[in-house]
PDB file of N, CA and C in Angstrom:
ATOM      1  N   UNK A  30      26.977  29.677  20.118  1.00 65.00           N
ATOM      2  CA  UNK A  30      27.330  28.041  19.851  1.00 65.00           C
ATOM      3  C   UNK A  30      28.425  27.816  19.346  1.00 65.00           C
ATOM      4  N   UNK A  31      29.448  27.146  19.928  1.00 83.00           N
ATOM      5  CA  UNK A  31      30.742  26.862  19.375  1.00 83.00           C
ATOM      6  C   UNK A  31      30.619  25.726  18.377  1.00 83.00           C
ATOM      7  N   UNK A  32      31.522  25.487  17.704  1.00 85.00           N
ATOM      8  CA  UNK A  32      31.506  24.600  16.438  1.00 85.00           C
ATOM      9  C   UNK A  32      31.563  23.175  16.866  1.00 85.00           C
ATOM     10  N   UNK A  33      32.062  22.704  18.007  1.00 85.00           N
ATOM     11  CA  UNK A  33      31.798  21.300  18.588  1.00 85.00           C
ATOM     12  C   UNK A  33      30.170  20.944  18.873  1.00 85.00           C
ATOM     13  N   UNK A  34      29.401  22.101  19.256  1.00 84.00           N
ATOM     14  CA  UNK A  34      27.862  21.963  19.333  1.00 84.00           C
ATOM     15  C   UNK A  34      27.468  21.693  18.331  1.00 84.00           C
ATOM     16  N   UNK A  35      27.841  22.531  17.450  1.00 86.00           N
ATOM     17  CA  UNK A  35      27.193  22.924  16.065  1.00 86.00           C
ATOM     18  C   UNK A  35      27.222  21.605  15.588  1.00 86.00           C
ATOM     19  N   UNK A  36      28.627  20.840  15.427  1.00 86.00           N
ATOM     20  CA  UNK A  36      28.891  19.519  14.813  1.00 86.00           C
ATOM     21  C   UNK A  36      28.013  18.518  15.335  1.00 86.00           C
ATOM     22  N   UNK A  37      27.824  18.408  16.722  1.00 87.00           N
ATOM     23  CA  UNK A  37      27.208  17.396  17.207  1.00 87.00           C
ATOM     24  C   UNK A  37      25.573  17.277  16.830  1.00 87.00           C
ATOM     25  N   UNK A  38      25.202  18.652  16.745  1.00 90.00           N
ATOM     26  CA  UNK A  38      23.699  18.781  16.502  1.00 90.00           C
ATOM     27  C   UNK A  38      23.429  18.381  14.726  1.00 90.00           C
ATOM     28  N   UNK A  39      24.324  18.822  14.086  1.00 89.00           N
ATOM     29  CA  UNK A  39      24.361  18.223  12.698  1.00 89.00           C
ATOM     30  C   UNK A  39      24.071  16.725  12.840  1.00 89.00           C
ATOM     31  N   UNK A  40      25.063  16.233  13.467  1.00 90.00           N
ATOM     32  CA  UNK A  40      25.233  14.518  13.629  1.00 90.00           C
ATOM     33  C   UNK A  40      23.795  14.092  14.058  1.00 90.00           C
ATOM     34  N   UNK A  41      23.510  14.483  15.061  1.00 91.00           N
ATOM     35  CA  UNK A  41      22.115  13.981  15.690  1.00 91.00           C
ATOM     36  C   UNK A  41      21.126  14.311  14.471  1.00 91.00           C
ATOM     37  N   UNK A  42      21.141  15.528  13.900  1.00 92.00           N
ATOM     38  CA  UNK A  42      20.054  15.757  12.895  1.00 92.00           C
ATOM     39  C   UNK A  42      20.097  14.640  11.795  1.00 92.00           C
ATOM     40  N   UNK A  43      21.366  14.701  11.370  1.00 91.00           N
ATOM     41  CA  UNK A  43      21.352  13.452  10.242  1.00 91.00           C
ATOM     42  C   UNK A  43      20.890  12.273  10.594  1.00 91.00           C
ATOM     43  N   UNK A  44      21.487  11.693  11.797  1.00 90.00           N
ATOM     44  CA  UNK A  44      21.220  10.269  12.304  1.00 90.00           C
ATOM     45  C   UNK A  44      19.500  10.381  12.411  1.00 90.00           C
ATOM     46  N   UNK A  45      18.807  11.076  13.047  1.00 91.00           N
ATOM     47  CA  UNK A  45      17.479  11.492  13.057  1.00 91.00           C
ATOM     48  C   UNK A  45      16.880  11.204  11.455  1.00 91.00           C
ATOM     49  N   UNK A  46      17.208  11.863  10.714  1.00 91.00           N
ATOM     50  CA  UNK A  46      16.733  11.840   9.138  1.00 91.00           C
ATOM     51  C   UNK A  46      17.141  10.357   8.639  1.00 91.00           C
ATOM     52  N   UNK A  47      18.201   9.778   9.063  1.00 90.00           N
ATOM     53  CA  UNK A  47      18.399   8.348   8.327  1.00 90.00           C
ATOM     54  C   UNK A  47      17.520   7.535   9.468  1.00 90.00           C
ATOM     55  N   UNK A  48      17.267   7.616  10.308  1.00 88.00           N
ATOM     56  CA  UNK A  48      16.389   6.910  10.923  1.00 88.00           C
ATOM     57  C   UNK A  48      14.823   7.063  10.445  1.00 88.00           C
ATOM     58  N   UNK A  49      14.711   8.094  10.302  1.00 86.00           N
ATOM     59  CA  UNK A  49      13.270   8.182   9.814  1.00 86.00           C
ATOM     60  C   UNK A  49      13.208   7.662   8.485  1.00 86.00           C
ATOM     61  N   UNK A  50      14.325   7.836   7.403  1.00 83.00           N
ATOM     62  CA  UNK A  50      14.081   7.193   6.502  1.00 83.00           C
ATOM     63  C   UNK A  50      14.122   5.598   6.556  1.00 83.00           C
ATOM     64  N   UNK A  51      14.767   4.999   7.205  1.00 84.00           N
ATOM     65  CA  UNK A  51      14.912   3.464   7.376  1.00 84.00           C
ATOM     66  C   UNK A  51      13.552   3.119   7.879  1.00 84.00           C
ATOM     67  N   UNK A  52      12.718   3.896   8.824  1.00 80.00           N
ATOM     68  CA  UNK A  52      11.619   3.365   9.404  1.00 80.00           C
ATOM     69  C   UNK A  52      10.443   3.360   8.054  1.00 80.00           C
ATOM     70  N   UNK A  53      10.472   4.349   7.403  1.00 72.00           N
ATOM     71  CA  UNK A  53       9.598   4.599   6.083  1.00 72.00           C
ATOM     72  C   UNK A  53      10.151   3.404   5.000  1.00 72.00           C
ATOM     73  N   UNK A  54      11.118   3.041   5.051  1.00 75.00           N
ATOM     74  CA  UNK A  54      11.411   2.079   4.085  1.00 75.00           C
ATOM     75  C   UNK A  54      11.122   0.675   4.606  1.00 75.00           C
ATOM     76  N   UNK A  55      11.527   0.488   5.945  1.00 75.00           N
ATOM     77  CA  UNK A  55      11.054  -0.864   6.356  1.00 75.00           C
ATOM     78  C   UNK A  55       9.657  -1.043   6.937  1.00 75.00           C
ATOM     79  N   UNK A  56       8.903  -0.214   7.416  1.00 77.00           N
ATOM     80  CA  UNK A  56       7.776  -0.284   7.913  1.00 77.00           C
ATOM     81  C   UNK A  56       6.378   0.156   7.194  1.00 77.00           C
ATOM     82  N   UNK A  57       6.491   0.559   5.944  1.00 80.00           N
ATOM     83  CA  UNK A  57       5.751   1.050   4.920  1.00 80.00           C
ATOM     84  C   UNK A  57       5.867   0.426   3.518  1.00 80.00           C
ATOM     85  N   UNK A  58       4.861   0.479   2.808  1.00 87.00           N
ATOM     86  CA  UNK A  58       5.046   0.223   1.396  1.00 87.00           C
ATOM     87  C   UNK A  58       5.373   1.320   0.345  1.00 87.00           C
ATOM     88  N   UNK A  59       5.635   2.439   1.214  1.00 88.00           N
ATOM     89  CA  UNK A  59       6.013   3.413   0.228  1.00 88.00           C
ATOM     90  C   UNK A  59       6.920   3.383  -1.115  1.00 88.00           C
ATOM     91  N   UNK A  60       8.349   3.229  -0.652  1.00 86.00           N
ATOM     92  CA  UNK A  60       9.213   2.849  -2.011  1.00 86.00           C
ATOM     93  C   UNK A  60       8.704   1.875  -3.114  1.00 86.00           C
ATOM     94  N   UNK A  61       8.037   0.876  -2.458  1.00 87.00           N
ATOM     95  CA  UNK A  61       7.632  -0.306  -3.575  1.00 87.00           C
ATOM     96  C   UNK A  61       6.352   0.187  -4.433  1.00 87.00           C
ATOM     97  N   UNK A  62       5.685   0.876  -3.649  1.00 91.00           N
ATOM     98  CA  UNK A  62       4.385   1.941  -4.402  1.00 91.00           C
ATOM     99  C   UNK A  62       4.823   2.495  -5.274  1.00 91.00           C
ATOM    100  N   UNK A  63       5.946   3.507  -4.695  1.00 89.00           N
ATOM    101  CA  UNK A  63       6.481   4.572  -5.670  1.00 89.00           C
ATOM    102  C   UNK A  63       7.252   3.995  -6.733  1.00 89.00           C
ATOM    103  N   UNK A  64       8.090   3.086  -6.591  1.00 89.00           N
ATOM    104  CA  UNK A  64       8.539   2.460  -7.911  1.00 89.00           C
ATOM    105  C   UNK A  64       7.755   2.008  -8.749  1.00 89.00           C
ATOM    106  N   UNK A  65       6.459   1.356  -8.431  1.00 89.00           N
ATOM    107  CA  UNK A  65       5.574   0.847  -9.471  1.00 89.00           C
ATOM    108  C   UNK A  65       4.728   1.776 -10.022  1.00 89.00           C
ATOM    109  N   UNK A  66       4.476   2.826  -9.412  1.00 89.00           N
ATOM    110  CA  UNK A  66       3.662   4.021  -9.896  1.00 89.00           C
ATOM    111  C   UNK A  66       4.387   4.353 -10.961  1.00 89.00           C
ATOM    112  N   UNK A  67       5.824   4.739 -10.790  1.00 90.00           N
ATOM    113  CA  UNK A  67       6.857   5.439 -11.631  1.00 90.00           C
ATOM    114  C   UNK A  67       7.092   4.510 -12.951  1.00 90.00           C
ATOM    115  N   UNK A  68       7.304   3.180 -12.731  1.00 88.00           N
ATOM    116  CA  UNK A  68       7.785   2.216 -13.820  1.00 88.00           C
ATOM    117  C   UNK A  68       6.455   1.607 -14.600  1.00 88.00           C
ATOM    118  N   UNK A  69       5.586   1.373 -13.901  1.00 84.00           N
ATOM    119  CA  UNK A  69       4.472   0.395 -14.417  1.00 84.00           C
ATOM    120  C   UNK A  69       3.389   1.258 -14.984  1.00 84.00           C
ATOM    121  N   UNK A  70       3.075   0.959 -16.204  1.00 78.00           N
ATOM    122  CA  UNK A  70       1.729   1.712 -16.854  1.00 78.00           C
ATOM    123  C   UNK A  70       0.536   0.987 -16.032  1.00 78.00           C
ATOM    124  N   UNK A  71      -0.239   1.800 -15.690  1.00 76.00           N
ATOM    125  CA  UNK A  71      -1.502   1.376 -15.164  1.00 76.00           C
ATOM    126  C   UNK A  71      -1.442   0.985 -13.664  1.00 76.00           C
ATOM    127  N   UNK A  72      -0.273   1.280 -13.047  1.00 86.00           N
ATOM    128  CA  UNK A  72      -0.472   1.019 -11.457  1.00 86.00           C
ATOM    129  C   UNK A  72      -1.099   2.345 -10.625  1.00 86.00           C
ATOM    130  N   UNK A  73      -1.880   2.142  -9.902  1.00 89.00           N
ATOM    131  CA  UNK A  73      -2.326   2.944  -9.199  1.00 89.00           C
ATOM    132  C   UNK A  73      -2.814   2.683  -7.773  1.00 89.00           C
ATOM    133  N   UNK A  74      -2.853   3.521  -7.077  1.00 93.00           N
ATOM    134  CA  UNK A  74      -3.121   3.424  -5.551  1.00 93.00           C
ATOM    135  C   UNK A  74      -4.695   3.880  -5.200  1.00 93.00           C
ATOM    136  N   UNK A  75      -5.372   2.888  -4.620  1.00 94.00           N
ATOM    137  CA  UNK A  75      -6.926   3.477  -4.463  1.00 94.00           C
ATOM    138  C   UNK A  75      -6.890   4.956  -4.068  1.00 94.00           C
ATOM    139  N   UNK A  76      -7.973   5.473  -4.091  1.00 93.00           N
ATOM    140  CA  UNK A  76      -7.938   7.026  -3.569  1.00 93.00           C
ATOM    141  C   UNK A  76      -8.249   6.688  -2.007  1.00 93.00           C
ATOM    142  N   UNK A  77      -9.049   5.650  -1.720  1.00 94.00           N
ATOM    143  CA  UNK A  77      -9.129   5.436  -0.419  1.00 94.00           C
ATOM    144  C   UNK A  77      -7.929   5.034   0.596  1.00 94.00           C
ATOM    145  N   UNK A  78      -7.050   4.473  -0.050  1.00 96.00           N
ATOM    146  CA  UNK A  78      -5.815   4.176   0.626  1.00 96.00           C
ATOM    147  C   UNK A  78      -4.571   5.399   0.360  1.00 96.00           C
ATOM    148  N   UNK A  79      -3.472   4.673   0.649  1.00 94.00           N
ATOM    149  CA  UNK A  79      -2.267   5.805   0.347  1.00 94.00           C
ATOM    150  C   UNK A  79      -1.132   4.663   0.126  1.00 94.00           C
ATOM    151  N   UNK A  80      -0.224   5.345  -0.342  1.00 93.00           N
ATOM    152  CA  UNK A  80       1.192   5.046  -0.935  1.00 93.00           C
ATOM    153  C   UNK A  80       1.998   4.197   0.404  1.00 93.00           C
ATOM    154  N   UNK A  81       1.581   4.731   1.458  1.00 91.00           N
ATOM    155  CA  UNK A  81       2.210   4.365   2.661  1.00 91.00           C
ATOM    156  C   UNK A  81       1.531   3.039   3.277  1.00 91.00           C
ATOM    157  N   UNK A  82       0.363   2.709   2.899  1.00 94.00           N
ATOM    158  CA  UNK A  82      -0.192   1.823   3.542  1.00 94.00           C
ATOM    159  C   UNK A  82      -0.796   0.781   2.638  1.00 94.00           C
ATOM    160  N   UNK A  83      -1.025   0.916   1.344  1.00 96.00           N
ATOM    161  CA  UNK A  83      -1.410   0.210   0.201  1.00 96.00           C
ATOM    162  C   UNK A  83      -0.491  -0.943   0.068  1.00 96.00           C
ATOM    163  N   UNK A  84      -0.808  -2.448  -0.066  1.00 95.00           N
ATOM    164  CA  UNK A  84       0.007  -3.683  -0.266  1.00 95.00           C
ATOM    165  C   UNK A  84      -0.737  -4.424  -1.507  1.00 95.00           C
ATOM    166  N   UNK A  85       0.044  -4.609  -2.413  1.00 93.00           N
ATOM    167  CA  UNK A  85      -0.474  -5.157  -3.495  1.00 93.00           C
ATOM    168  C   UNK A  85      -0.386  -6.775  -3.153  1.00 93.00           C
ATOM    169  N   UNK A  86      -1.705  -7.355  -3.026  1.00 94.00           N
ATOM    170  CA  UNK A  86      -1.494  -8.942  -2.803  1.00 94.00           C
ATOM    171  C   UNK A  86      -1.481  -9.769  -3.624  1.00 94.00           C
ATOM    172  N   UNK A  87      -1.986  -9.409  -4.835  1.00 93.00           N
ATOM    173  CA  UNK A  87      -2.014 -10.328  -6.444  1.00 93.00           C
ATOM    174  C   UNK A  87      -1.741  -9.417  -7.407  1.00 93.00           C
ATOM    175  N   UNK A  88      -0.515  -9.678  -8.118  1.00 89.00           N
ATOM    176  CA  UNK A  88      -0.216  -8.992  -9.314  1.00 89.00           C
ATOM    177  C   UNK A  88      -0.958  -9.611 -10.409  1.00 89.00           C
ATOM    178  N   UNK A  89      -1.095  -8.682 -11.509  1.00 85.00           N
ATOM    179  CA  UNK A  89      -1.682  -9.124 -12.807  1.00 85.00           C
ATOM    180  C   UNK A  89      -0.599 -10.424 -13.367  1.00 85.00           C
ATOM    181  N   UNK A  90      -0.872 -11.369 -13.723  1.00 81.00           N
ATOM    182  CA  UNK A  90      -0.410 -12.689 -14.280  1.00 81.00           C
ATOM    183  C   UNK A  90       0.442 -12.124 -15.715  1.00 81.00           C
ATOM    184  N   UNK A  91      -0.094 -11.433 -16.456  1.00 76.00           N
ATOM    185  CA  UNK A  91       0.118 -11.138 -17.692  1.00 76.00           C
ATOM    186  C   UNK A  91       1.463 -10.194 -17.585  1.00 76.00           C
ATOM    187  N   UNK A  92       1.450  -9.388 -18.646  1.00 74.00           N
ATOM    188  CA  UNK A  92       2.644  -8.614 -19.276  1.00 74.00           C
ATOM    189  C   UNK A  92       2.547  -7.373 -18.159  1.00 74.00           C
ATOM    190  N   UNK A  93       1.500  -6.831 -18.133  1.00 73.00           N
ATOM    191  CA  UNK A  93       1.138  -5.816 -17.362  1.00 73.00           C
ATOM    192  C   UNK A  93       1.922  -5.749 -15.937  1.00 73.00           C
ATOM    193  N   UNK A  94       2.136  -4.585 -15.284  1.00 77.00           N
ATOM    194  CA  UNK A  94       2.598  -4.259 -14.007  1.00 77.00           C
ATOM    195  C   UNK A  94       1.817  -3.717 -13.041  1.00 77.00           C
ATOM    196  N   UNK A  95       0.529  -4.374 -13.115  1.00 85.00           N
ATOM    197  CA  UNK A  95      -0.508  -3.797 -12.052  1.00 85.00           C
ATOM    198  C   UNK A  95      -0.850  -4.847 -11.049  1.00 85.00           C
ATOM    199  N   UNK A  96      -1.602  -4.206 -10.026  1.00 91.00           N
ATOM    200  CA  UNK A  96      -2.113  -5.029  -9.129  1.00 91.00           C
ATOM    201  C   UNK A  96      -3.546  -5.816  -9.421  1.00 91.00           C
ATOM    202  N   UNK A  97      -3.812  -7.164  -9.129  1.00 92.00           N
ATOM    203  CA  UNK A  97      -5.031  -7.313  -9.180  1.00 92.00           C
ATOM    204  C   UNK A  97      -5.943  -7.289  -7.974  1.00 92.00           C
ATOM    205  N   UNK A  98      -5.300  -7.611  -6.619  1.00 95.00           N
ATOM    206  CA  UNK A  98      -5.777  -7.521  -5.466  1.00 95.00           C
ATOM    207  C   UNK A  98      -4.998  -6.644  -4.474  1.00 95.00           C
ATOM    208  N   UNK A  99      -5.346  -6.059  -3.750  1.00 96.00           N
ATOM    209  CA  UNK A  99      -4.420  -5.389  -2.626  1.00 96.00           C
ATOM    210  C   UNK A  99      -5.169  -5.057  -1.237  1.00 96.00           C
ATOM    211  N   UNK A 100      -4.617  -4.296  -0.421  1.00 97.00           N
ATOM    212  CA  UNK A 100      -5.249  -4.181   1.067  1.00 97.00           C
ATOM    213  C   UNK A 100      -4.334  -3.213   1.627  1.00 97.00           C
ATOM    214  N   UNK A 101      -5.111  -2.510   2.604  1.00 97.00           N
ATOM    215  CA  UNK A 101      -4.593  -1.887   3.699  1.00 97.00           C
ATOM    216  C   UNK A 101      -5.132  -2.001   4.813  1.00 97.00           C
ATOM    217  N   UNK A 102      -4.860  -1.233   6.078  1.00 95.00           N
ATOM    218  CA  UNK A 102      -5.204  -1.652   7.302  1.00 95.00           C
ATOM    219  C   UNK A 102      -6.576  -1.627   7.442  1.00 95.00           C
ATOM    220  N   UNK A 103      -7.651  -1.184   6.463  1.00 97.00           N
ATOM    221  CA  UNK A 103      -9.036  -0.806   6.780  1.00 97.00           C
ATOM    222  C   UNK A 103      -9.839  -1.832   5.635  1.00 97.00           C
ATOM    223  N   UNK A 104      -9.133  -1.902   4.414  1.00 98.00           N
ATOM    224  CA  UNK A 104     -10.186  -2.389   3.272  1.00 98.00           C
ATOM    225  C   UNK A 104      -9.080  -3.250   2.691  1.00 98.00           C
ATOM    226  N   UNK A 105     -10.011  -4.207   1.804  1.00 98.00           N
ATOM    227  CA  UNK A 105      -9.634  -5.036   0.679  1.00 98.00           C
ATOM    228  C   UNK A 105      -9.806  -4.351  -0.692  1.00 98.00           C
ATOM    229  N   UNK A 106      -9.018  -4.444  -1.617  1.00 97.00           N
ATOM    230  CA  UNK A 106      -9.382  -4.005  -2.916  1.00 97.00           C
ATOM    231  C   UNK A 106      -9.200  -4.978  -4.146  1.00 97.00           C
ATOM    232  N   UNK A 107      -9.963  -4.732  -5.279  1.00 95.00           N
ATOM    233  CA  UNK A 107      -9.831  -5.417  -6.281  1.00 95.00           C
ATOM    234  C   UNK A 107     -10.254  -4.690  -7.625  1.00 95.00           C
ATOM    235  N   UNK A 108      -9.477  -5.052  -8.662  1.00 89.00           N
ATOM    236  CA  UNK A 108      -9.788  -4.721 -10.079  1.00 89.00           C
ATOM    237  C   UNK A 108     -10.527  -5.436 -10.537  1.00 89.00           C
ATOM    238  N   UNK A 109     -11.647  -5.126 -10.923  1.00 82.00           N
ATOM    239  CA  UNK A 109     -12.624  -5.769 -11.440  1.00 82.00           C
ATOM    240  C   UNK A 109     -12.216  -6.502 -13.054  1.00 82.00           C
ATOM    241  N   UNK A 110     -12.564  -7.564 -13.441  1.00 69.00           N
ATOM    242  CA  UNK A 110     -12.056  -7.920 -14.987  1.00 69.00           C
ATOM    243  C   UNK A 110     -12.770  -6.884 -16.009  1.00 69.00           C
ATOM    244  N   UNK A 111     -13.614  -6.080 -15.798  1.00 59.00           N
ATOM    245  CA  UNK A 111     -14.339  -5.143 -16.815  1.00 59.00           C
ATOM    246  C   UNK A 111     -13.407  -4.158 -17.304  1.00 59.00           C
ATOM    247  N   UNK A 112     -12.401  -3.653 -16.297  1.00 57.00           N
ATOM    248  CA  UNK A 112     -11.374  -2.566 -16.590  1.00 57.00           C
ATOM    249  C   UNK A 112     -10.496  -2.610 -15.544  1.00 57.00           C
ATOM    250  N   UNK A 113      -9.367  -2.072 -15.971  1.00 59.00           N
ATOM    251  CA  UNK A 113      -8.323  -2.202 -14.804  1.00 59.00           C
ATOM    252  C   UNK A 113      -8.367  -0.907 -13.934  1.00 59.00           C
ATOM    253  N   UNK A 114      -9.490   0.007 -14.554  1.00 66.00           N
ATOM    254  CA  UNK A 114      -9.295   1.426 -13.764  1.00 66.00           C
ATOM    255  C   UNK A 114     -10.659   1.413 -12.833  1.00 66.00           C
ATOM    256  N   UNK A 115     -11.428   0.094 -12.999  1.00 84.00           N
ATOM    257  CA  UNK A 115     -12.540  -0.185 -11.784  1.00 84.00           C
ATOM    258  C   UNK A 115     -11.791  -0.952 -10.655  1.00 84.00           C
ATOM    259  N   UNK A 116     -11.843  -0.089  -9.480  1.00 91.00           N
ATOM    260  CA  UNK A 116     -11.268  -0.581  -8.262  1.00 91.00           C
ATOM    261  C   UNK A 116     -12.718  -0.572  -7.183  1.00 91.00           C
ATOM    262  N   UNK A 117     -12.833  -1.754  -6.822  1.00 93.00           N
ATOM    263  CA  UNK A 117     -13.909  -1.881  -5.950  1.00 93.00           C
ATOM    264  C   UNK A 117     -12.894  -2.508  -4.545  1.00 93.00           C
ATOM    265  N   UNK A 118     -14.123  -2.229  -3.571  1.00 96.00           N
ATOM    266  CA  UNK A 118     -13.372  -2.387  -1.905  1.00 96.00           C
ATOM    267  C   UNK A 118     -14.265  -2.901  -1.263  1.00 96.00           C
ATOM    268  N   UNK A 119     -13.865  -3.530  -0.408  1.00 97.00           N
ATOM    269  CA  UNK A 119     -14.795  -4.022   1.024  1.00 97.00           C
ATOM    270  C   UNK A 119     -14.041  -3.774   2.158  1.00 97.00           C
ATOM    271  N   UNK A 120     -14.732  -3.197   3.500  1.00 96.00           N
ATOM    272  CA  UNK A 120     -14.238  -2.822   4.582  1.00 96.00           C
ATOM    273  C   UNK A 120     -13.767  -4.258   5.152  1.00 96.00           C
ATOM    274  N   UNK A 121     -12.902  -4.472   6.081  1.00 97.00           N
ATOM    275  CA  UNK A 121     -12.369  -5.910   6.558  1.00 97.00           C
ATOM    276  C   UNK A 121     -13.284  -6.328   7.514  1.00 97.00           C
ATOM    277  N   UNK A 122     -13.909  -5.408   8.304  1.00 96.00           N
ATOM    278  CA  UNK A 122     -14.918  -5.867   9.330  1.00 96.00           C
ATOM    279  C   UNK A 122     -16.080  -6.433   8.920  1.00 96.00           C
ATOM    280  N   UNK A 123     -16.491  -5.785   7.453  1.00 95.00           N
ATOM    281  CA  UNK A 123     -17.545  -6.153   6.916  1.00 95.00           C
ATOM    282  C   UNK A 123     -17.163  -7.859   6.508  1.00 95.00           C
ATOM    283  N   UNK A 124     -16.160  -7.842   5.787  1.00 96.00           N
ATOM    284  CA  UNK A 124     -15.862  -8.939   5.275  1.00 96.00           C
ATOM    285  C   UNK A 124     -15.628 -10.112   6.064  1.00 96.00           C
ATOM    286  N   UNK A 125     -15.683  -9.900   7.407  1.00 95.00           N
ATOM    287  CA  UNK A 125     -15.528 -11.184   8.304  1.00 95.00           C
ATOM    288  C   UNK A 125     -16.959 -11.531   8.811  1.00 95.00           C
ATOM    289  N   UNK A 126     -18.126 -11.074   8.206  1.00 94.00           N
ATOM    290  CA  UNK A 126     -19.488 -11.415   8.167  1.00 94.00           C
ATOM    291  C   UNK A 126     -19.889 -12.389   7.091  1.00 94.00           C
ATOM    292  N   UNK A 127     -18.756 -12.454   6.112  1.00 95.00           N
ATOM    293  CA  UNK A 127     -19.206 -13.329   5.208  1.00 95.00           C
ATOM    294  C   UNK A 127     -18.644 -14.523   4.875  1.00 95.00           C
ATOM    295  N   UNK A 128     -19.350 -15.297   5.317  1.00 93.00           N
ATOM    296  CA  UNK A 128     -18.833 -16.766   5.314  1.00 93.00           C
ATOM    297  C   UNK A 128     -17.937 -17.536   4.206  1.00 93.00           C
ATOM    298  N   UNK A 129     -18.312 -16.967   2.961  1.00 93.00           N
ATOM    299  CA  UNK A 129     -17.693 -17.580   1.759  1.00 93.00           C
ATOM    300  C   UNK A 129     -16.524 -16.461   1.335  1.00 93.00           C
ATOM    301  N   UNK A 130     -16.352 -15.723   2.213  1.00 96.00           N
ATOM    302  CA  UNK A 130     -15.246 -14.491   1.444  1.00 96.00           C
ATOM    303  C   UNK A 130     -13.911 -14.902   1.419  1.00 96.00           C
ATOM    304  N   UNK A 131     -13.536 -14.521   0.184  1.00 96.00           N
ATOM    305  CA  UNK A 131     -12.249 -14.845  -0.141  1.00 96.00           C
ATOM    306  C   UNK A 131     -11.288 -13.440  -0.827  1.00 96.00           C
ATOM    307  N   UNK A 132     -10.464 -12.986  -0.055  1.00 96.00           N
ATOM    308  CA  UNK A 132      -9.794 -11.704  -0.213  1.00 96.00           C
ATOM    309  C   UNK A 132      -9.238 -11.854  -1.647  1.00 96.00           C
ATOM    310  N   UNK A 133      -9.006 -12.825  -2.391  1.00 95.00           N
ATOM    311  CA  UNK A 133      -8.381 -12.860  -3.927  1.00 95.00           C
ATOM    312  C   UNK A 133      -9.521 -13.434  -4.673  1.00 95.00           C
ATOM    313  N   UNK A 134     -10.796 -13.194  -4.540  1.00 94.00           N
ATOM    314  CA  UNK A 134     -11.800 -13.271  -5.203  1.00 94.00           C
ATOM    315  C   UNK A 134     -13.136 -12.462  -5.135  1.00 94.00           C
ATOM    316  N   UNK A 135     -13.278 -11.307  -5.651  1.00 93.00           N
ATOM    317  CA  UNK A 135     -14.011 -10.172  -5.517  1.00 93.00           C
ATOM    318  C   UNK A 135     -15.395 -10.616  -5.750  1.00 93.00           C
ATOM    319  N   UNK A 136     -15.837 -11.678  -6.216  1.00 92.00           N
ATOM    320  CA  UNK A 136     -16.964 -12.132  -6.787  1.00 92.00           C
ATOM    321  C   UNK A 136     -17.397 -12.834  -5.265  1.00 92.00           C
ATOM    322  N   UNK A 137     -16.769 -13.132  -4.301  1.00 95.00           N
ATOM    323  CA  UNK A 137     -17.321 -13.623  -2.952  1.00 95.00           C
ATOM    324  C   UNK A 137     -17.239 -12.610  -1.959  1.00 95.00           C
ATOM    325  N   UNK A 138     -17.312 -11.199  -2.414  1.00 94.00           N
ATOM    326  CA  UNK A 138     -17.404  -9.946  -1.613  1.00 94.00           C
ATOM    327  C   UNK A 138     -18.785  -9.753  -1.162  1.00 94.00           C
ATOM    328  N   UNK A 139     -19.933 -10.233  -1.928  1.00 86.00           N
ATOM    329  CA  UNK A 139     -20.982  -9.876  -1.618  1.00 86.00           C
ATOM    330  C   UNK A 139     -21.940 -10.931  -0.914  1.00 86.00           C
ATOM    331  N   UNK A 140     -22.802 -10.791   0.187  1.00 68.00           N
ATOM    332  CA  UNK A 140     -23.443 -11.862   0.865  1.00 68.00           C
ATOM    333  C   UNK A 140     -24.498 -12.380  -0.144  1.00 68.00           C
ATOM    334  N   UNK A 141     -24.857 -13.567  -0.177  1.00 58.00           N
ATOM    335  CA  UNK A 141     -26.097 -13.965  -0.907  1.00 58.00           C
ATOM    336  C   UNK A 141     -27.201 -14.079  -0.275  1.00 58.00           C
TER     337      UNK A 141
END
């Protein structure tokens, strides 16, 4: 393989790697979640979700940097008032069957 072809292949691979990085940055929550995990005490991603798909929808209003409510493609998540380490969840399809459902109030997540 001559040098011109090698250089062209390197440029293509670099462009491909840059494109993947940009797609991960733009189309996922990965970097925001990673930043919060590293910098905020108590910030965690639910075990059923991932750093790529989880999005915090409501943050703690106090001095702590953790989320109170979040979601991914399949579920809604909430931290209960009992403990910031107690995560509850509900499947999004199930939530549609609850007339009083509010994704920012976990007390509405159960049918009465």
